[in-house]
Structure formats: C-alpha cells, structure tokens
Amino acid sequence: MAKTAIIGGTGVTNMPGLTLNYREMVKTIYGAPSSPLIHGSINNCDVIFLARHGRRHTIPPHMINYRANVKALQEVGVTHVIALAAVGGIAESCGEKSLVIPDQIIDYTYDRSHTFHGAKHDKFEHIDFTEPYSAKIRQQLIESAQALKLPAVTEGVYGVTQGPRLETTAEINRMEKDGCTIVGMTGMPEASLARELGLEYACCAMVVNRAAGKVSTGINFQQIEKNLLGGVDQMQKLIAEVLSNGL
Ligand code: HPA
C-alpha cells in the first residue's frame, strides 16, 4: 500500500486541512531533515508532511538538506511523494495562479549535495532519469485537478535555479529558449534523490508570479504573497482529492 508524503514549499510550511497525529524527529546519516515529520491525515487519509524550508521558513533553497529530507521520508516507509512548489511562470500558458504539473526538468543548480553516491568504496549505480517524475502520481494529480475544475497546466518543463535571488531577464530568455516553462529553486536535487531511493515522486507547482522580464510592471512581492495564499487553498483541495482517490 502506498504511504504518501507531501513536501510543502514556500507558503506551505503548515498543510492546511491536515489533522495532526504526531510529530517525529528523524535523524539520518546525512543529518536532520528541514522539519519534524508530521504524521497526520487529510479527509481521513493518512499522510506525512515535511516543510522543505523549515517550520518557520528559515532555510533558503540552496541551504536545504535535500538528502536528509528524502532519506528521512524513505526511512519512515514513505513510497510516494508529492512535492509542492511556488514557481515563476515563463510560458504564456503558465499565468499567475495556475497550477502546473511538470513532466520535465532542467537543472541549473550547483554546489548542492545532489546524490547519495560517492562514499568511499560505495558501489554506485546510475539512475534512469529520462522521465523524472512518476507517471502514476502525475496522472492522479491531473485527473484530480480536472475533477475539481482547477486551472491546471498538465505538462511543463521545470527549470531549477540556484537562488535565492530571482533571475535576470536574460536568464529567463535563455531558459525559455532551452524549453523551460516554469522556474523555481527547489525542484532539484530533490527529484533525482527520490529516484535514487526508488520513491515515486511528482511535483505540483503553483505560479505565484510571471518570471523576470515577462511583465512590464516587474516582480511584485506583495502580489506574490497574495497569490501564495490563494494557491495554498487550491493545493490543499487538490491534495485532499488525490489522497481520497488513492495512489
Ligand atoms: N524564479 C525562481 N523561483 C521562483 C520564482 C521565480 O520567478 N517565483 C517563485 N519561485
């Protein structure tokens, strides 16, 4: 049976609608995860919640211990992970407030501990990352979004930048030429680490701003905050639906 975890991103340090059962502090050989694991339920469906940026949103994207987060989930028996992320929209179709279920990734990050392999004498293995996300979870996210009539974009290329600064216009133009349709800072190495441990993993992104240079008015941080609040509500509905349909 699937054991599902939600990794909450910016704006989702608490999962609204989650009934708390107990908190668990896990320590892995890679260190402690960003937050305690919250064991609870949404609409009577069991779920584990992890706040990627910490409980008080204090860990910036490049400082997150992605290995400890993914390993901690595996150690408590998690098999399926839904990763939530706030992103910027690059493609026209990815307007503010839309939900995007990406199917591809381009990794622009650097200096992050991006693999479980590399320990001395460790026999390493390559992973197939042709399709970086779980087809099954994506399908469930898409069907659930459609059932709820949420404005979901059913495919997309998530360009993952190092942050914590936002991008320049030229960087976004280059990313667009590369094929990126959304931009965020936390999609990698989380996705490939999950694959290394054999976890089913998919991402549900909410667009909280148009990417740099995409609107003449520039980036408006107040508007981002507002969009985050609205987006969290949609995400919560979507997650509840996915969990009750079962993974
Ligand atoms: N760029 C990178 N990460 C982001 C953005 C953005 O425009 N918006 C939210 N996360």
Coordinates of C-alpha atoms and ligand atoms in Angstrom, one line a residue:
M1 CA 0.0 0.0 0.0
A2 CA 1.2 3.5 -0.8
K3 CA 2.5 5.6 2.0
T4 CA 2.3 9.2 0.9
A5 CA 4.3 12.3 1.9
I6 CA 3.8 15.9 1.0
I7 CA 6.8 18.2 0.9
G8 CA 5.5 21.7 1.3
G9 CA 7.3 24.6 -0.2
T10 CA 7.1 28.4 0.2
G11 CA 3.7 29.3 1.6
V12 CA 3.1 25.7 2.7
T13 CA 5.0 25.4 6.0
N14 CA 1.8 24.1 7.5
M15 CA -0.5 21.9 5.5
P16 CA -4.0 23.4 5.9
G17 CA -6.6 20.7 6.4
L18 CA -4.1 18.4 8.0
T19 CA -5.2 16.7 11.2
L20 CA -2.1 16.2 13.4
N21 CA -1.5 12.8 14.7
Y22 CA 2.1 13.0 16.0
R23 CA 5.4 14.7 15.2
E24 CA 8.5 12.7 14.6
M25 CA 12.1 13.9 14.7
V26 CA 14.2 11.8 12.4
K27 CA 18.0 11.9 12.2
T28 CA 19.6 10.4 9.1
I29 CA 23.2 9.7 8.3
Y30 CA 23.0 12.9 6.2
G31 CA 21.7 15.0 9.1
A32 CA 18.3 16.2 10.2
P33 CA 15.6 17.0 7.7
S34 CA 14.3 20.5 7.4
S35 CA 11.5 19.9 9.9
P36 CA 10.0 17.2 12.0
L37 CA 7.8 14.8 10.1
I38 CA 4.2 15.5 10.7
H39 CA 2.1 12.3 10.7
G40 CA -1.5 13.1 10.2
S41 CA -4.5 12.8 7.9
I42 CA -6.3 14.9 5.4
N43 CA -10.0 13.8 4.9
N44 CA -9.2 10.6 6.9
C45 CA -6.4 9.7 4.5
D46 CA -3.0 9.2 6.2
V47 CA -0.2 11.4 5.1
I48 CA 3.2 12.6 6.2
F49 CA 4.1 16.3 5.9
L50 CA 7.6 17.8 5.7
A51 CA 8.2 21.6 5.5
R52 CA 11.0 22.0 3.0
H53 CA 12.1 25.4 4.2
G54 CA 11.7 24.5 7.9
R55 CA 8.8 25.2 10.2
R56 CA 9.4 28.9 10.2
H57 CA 10.6 29.2 6.6
T58 CA 14.2 29.9 7.6
I59 CA 16.1 27.6 5.2
P60 CA 16.8 29.1 1.8
P61 CA 16.7 26.8 -1.3
H62 CA 20.5 26.4 -1.6
M63 CA 20.8 25.5 2.2
I64 CA 18.1 22.8 2.2
N65 CA 19.5 19.4 3.2
Y66 CA 17.7 17.6 0.3
R67 CA 19.5 14.3 1.1
A68 CA 18.3 14.3 4.7
N69 CA 14.7 15.2 3.7
V70 CA 14.4 12.4 1.1
K71 CA 16.3 9.9 3.2
A72 CA 14.1 10.6 6.3
L73 CA 11.0 10.0 4.3
Q74 CA 12.3 6.7 3.0
E75 CA 13.3 5.7 6.5
V76 CA 9.8 6.0 7.8
G77 CA 8.5 3.9 4.9
V78 CA 7.2 6.6 2.5
T79 CA 6.7 5.2 -1.0
H80 CA 5.1 8.2 -2.8
V81 CA 6.0 11.9 -2.6
I82 CA 4.1 14.9 -3.8
A83 CA 6.3 17.9 -3.9
L84 CA 4.7 21.3 -3.7
A85 CA 6.5 24.3 -5.1
A86 CA 5.9 28.0 -5.7
V87 CA 7.3 29.0 -9.1
G88 CA 7.5 31.8 -11.7
G89 CA 5.7 31.3 -15.0
I90 CA 7.8 31.6 -18.2
A91 CA 5.4 30.2 -20.8
E92 CA 2.3 32.2 -21.7
S93 CA 0.2 29.3 -20.6
C94 CA 1.6 29.5 -17.1
G95 CA -0.1 32.6 -15.8
E96 CA -0.3 33.8 -12.2
K97 CA -2.3 31.4 -10.0
S98 CA -2.2 28.5 -12.4
L99 CA -1.2 25.0 -11.2
V100 CA 1.4 23.2 -13.2
I101 CA 2.1 19.5 -13.1
P102 CA 5.5 19.5 -14.8
D103 CA 6.8 16.4 -16.8
Q104 CA 10.4 17.5 -17.3
I105 CA 13.2 19.2 -15.5
I106 CA 16.3 21.3 -16.5
D107 CA 18.7 21.6 -13.6
Y108 CA 20.7 24.8 -13.4
T109 CA 21.7 24.4 -9.7
Y110 CA 25.2 24.0 -8.5
D111 CA 27.0 23.3 -5.2
R112 CA 24.2 21.1 -3.8
S113 CA 24.8 17.6 -2.4
H114 CA 22.9 16.0 -5.3
T115 CA 23.5 12.3 -4.9
F116 CA 23.6 9.5 -2.3
H117 CA 26.5 8.0 -4.1
G118 CA 30.2 8.9 -3.7
A119 CA 31.1 7.5 -0.3
K120 CA 34.4 5.8 -0.4
H121 CA 34.2 2.2 -1.7
D122 CA 30.5 2.7 -2.4
K123 CA 29.4 0.7 -5.4
F124 CA 27.5 3.4 -7.3
E125 CA 24.6 2.9 -9.7
H126 CA 23.3 5.2 -12.4
I127 CA 19.6 6.0 -12.4
D128 CA 17.3 6.4 -15.4
F129 CA 16.0 9.9 -15.3
T130 CA 14.5 10.1 -18.8
E131 CA 11.2 10.8 -17.2
P132 CA 12.0 12.5 -14.0
Y133 CA 8.5 12.3 -12.5
S134 CA 6.2 9.4 -11.6
A135 CA 3.7 8.9 -14.4
K136 CA 1.2 7.5 -11.9
I137 CA 1.2 10.4 -9.5
R138 CA 1.2 12.9 -12.3
Q139 CA -1.9 11.2 -13.8
Q140 CA -3.6 11.3 -10.5
L141 CA -2.8 15.0 -9.9
I142 CA -4.1 15.9 -13.4
E143 CA -7.3 13.9 -13.1
S144 CA -8.0 15.3 -9.6
A145 CA -7.3 18.8 -10.8
Q146 CA -9.7 18.3 -13.7
A147 CA -12.4 16.8 -11.5
L148 CA -12.1 19.9 -9.2
K149 CA -12.1 22.2 -12.2
L150 CA -8.8 23.8 -11.1
P151 CA -6.8 25.7 -13.7
A152 CA -4.1 23.1 -14.1
V153 CA -1.5 23.0 -16.9
T154 CA -0.9 19.3 -17.5
E155 CA 2.7 19.4 -18.6
G156 CA 5.7 21.7 -18.2
V157 CA 9.5 21.9 -18.0
Y158 CA 10.6 23.0 -14.6
G159 CA 13.9 25.0 -14.8
V160 CA 15.5 24.8 -11.4
T161 CA 17.8 27.8 -10.5
Q162 CA 20.2 28.2 -7.6
G163 CA 18.6 31.1 -5.9
P164 CA 17.9 32.6 -3.5
R165 CA 17.8 35.6 -5.9
L166 CA 15.3 35.7 -8.7
E167 CA 16.6 35.7 -12.3
T168 CA 17.6 38.4 -14.7
T169 CA 15.5 38.9 -17.9
A170 CA 18.4 37.5 -20.0
E171 CA 18.5 34.4 -17.8
I172 CA 14.8 33.8 -18.2
N173 CA 15.1 34.4 -22.0
R174 CA 17.8 31.8 -22.1
M175 CA 15.7 29.4 -20.1
E176 CA 12.8 29.9 -22.4
K177 CA 14.9 29.1 -25.4
D178 CA 16.1 25.9 -23.5
G179 CA 12.4 24.9 -23.3
C180 CA 11.6 25.8 -19.6
T181 CA 8.0 26.8 -19.0
I182 CA 8.3 27.4 -15.2
V183 CA 11.2 28.4 -12.9
G184 CA 11.8 27.6 -9.3
M185 CA 14.6 26.9 -6.9
T186 CA 13.9 23.6 -5.1
G187 CA 13.0 21.0 -7.7
M188 CA 16.5 19.6 -7.8
P189 CA 18.2 17.6 -6.5
E190 CA 15.0 16.6 -4.6
A191 CA 13.6 14.7 -7.6
S192 CA 16.7 12.8 -8.5
L193 CA 17.4 11.9 -4.9
A194 CA 13.9 10.5 -4.7
R195 CA 14.6 8.4 -7.8
E196 CA 17.9 7.2 -6.4
L197 CA 16.0 5.8 -3.4
G198 CA 13.3 4.3 -5.6
L199 CA 10.5 6.6 -4.4
E200 CA 7.6 7.6 -6.7
Y201 CA 7.8 11.4 -6.9
A202 CA 5.9 14.1 -8.7
C203 CA 5.6 17.9 -8.4
C204 CA 2.7 20.2 -8.2
A205 CA 3.7 23.8 -8.8
M206 CA 1.7 26.9 -8.3
V207 CA 2.7 30.0 -10.3
V208 CA 2.9 33.0 -8.0
N209 CA 4.5 35.5 -10.4
R210 CA 5.4 35.9 -14.0
A211 CA 9.1 35.3 -14.4
A212 CA 11.6 38.2 -14.7
G213 CA 11.0 40.3 -17.8
K214 CA 7.7 38.8 -18.6
V215 CA 5.6 41.7 -17.3
S216 CA 6.5 45.4 -17.7
T217 CA 5.4 46.1 -14.1
G218 CA 8.3 43.9 -12.8
I219 CA 8.2 41.5 -9.9
N220 CA 5.7 42.5 -7.2
F221 CA 6.5 40.7 -3.9
Q222 CA 3.2 41.8 -2.3
Q223 CA 1.3 40.2 -5.2
I224 CA 3.4 37.0 -4.8
E225 CA 2.3 36.8 -1.1
K226 CA -1.4 37.2 -2.2
N227 CA -1.0 34.6 -4.9
L228 CA 0.6 32.2 -2.4
L229 CA -2.4 32.5 -0.1
G230 CA -4.9 31.7 -2.8
G231 CA -2.7 29.0 -4.3
V232 CA -2.3 27.1 -1.0
D233 CA -6.1 26.8 -0.8
Q234 CA -6.2 25.2 -4.3
M235 CA -3.3 22.9 -3.5
Q236 CA -5.0 21.7 -0.3
K237 CA -8.2 20.8 -2.2
L238 CA -6.1 19.0 -4.9
I239 CA -4.1 17.0 -2.4
A240 CA -7.3 16.0 -0.5
E241 CA -8.8 14.8 -3.8
V242 CA -5.6 12.9 -4.8
L243 CA -5.4 11.2 -1.4
S244 CA -9.0 10.1 -1.4
N245 CA -8.7 8.7 -4.9
G246 CA -5.7 6.8 -3.7
L247 CA -2.2 6.4 -5.2
Ligands
HPA1 N1 12.0 32.4 -10.1 C1 12.6 31.4 -9.3 N2 11.9 30.9 -8.3 C2 10.7 31.3 -8.0 C3 10.1 32.4 -8.8 C4 10.8 32.9 -9.9 O1 10.3 33.9 -10.6 N3 8.8 32.6 -8.2 C5 8.7 31.7 -7.2 N4 9.8 31.0 -7.1

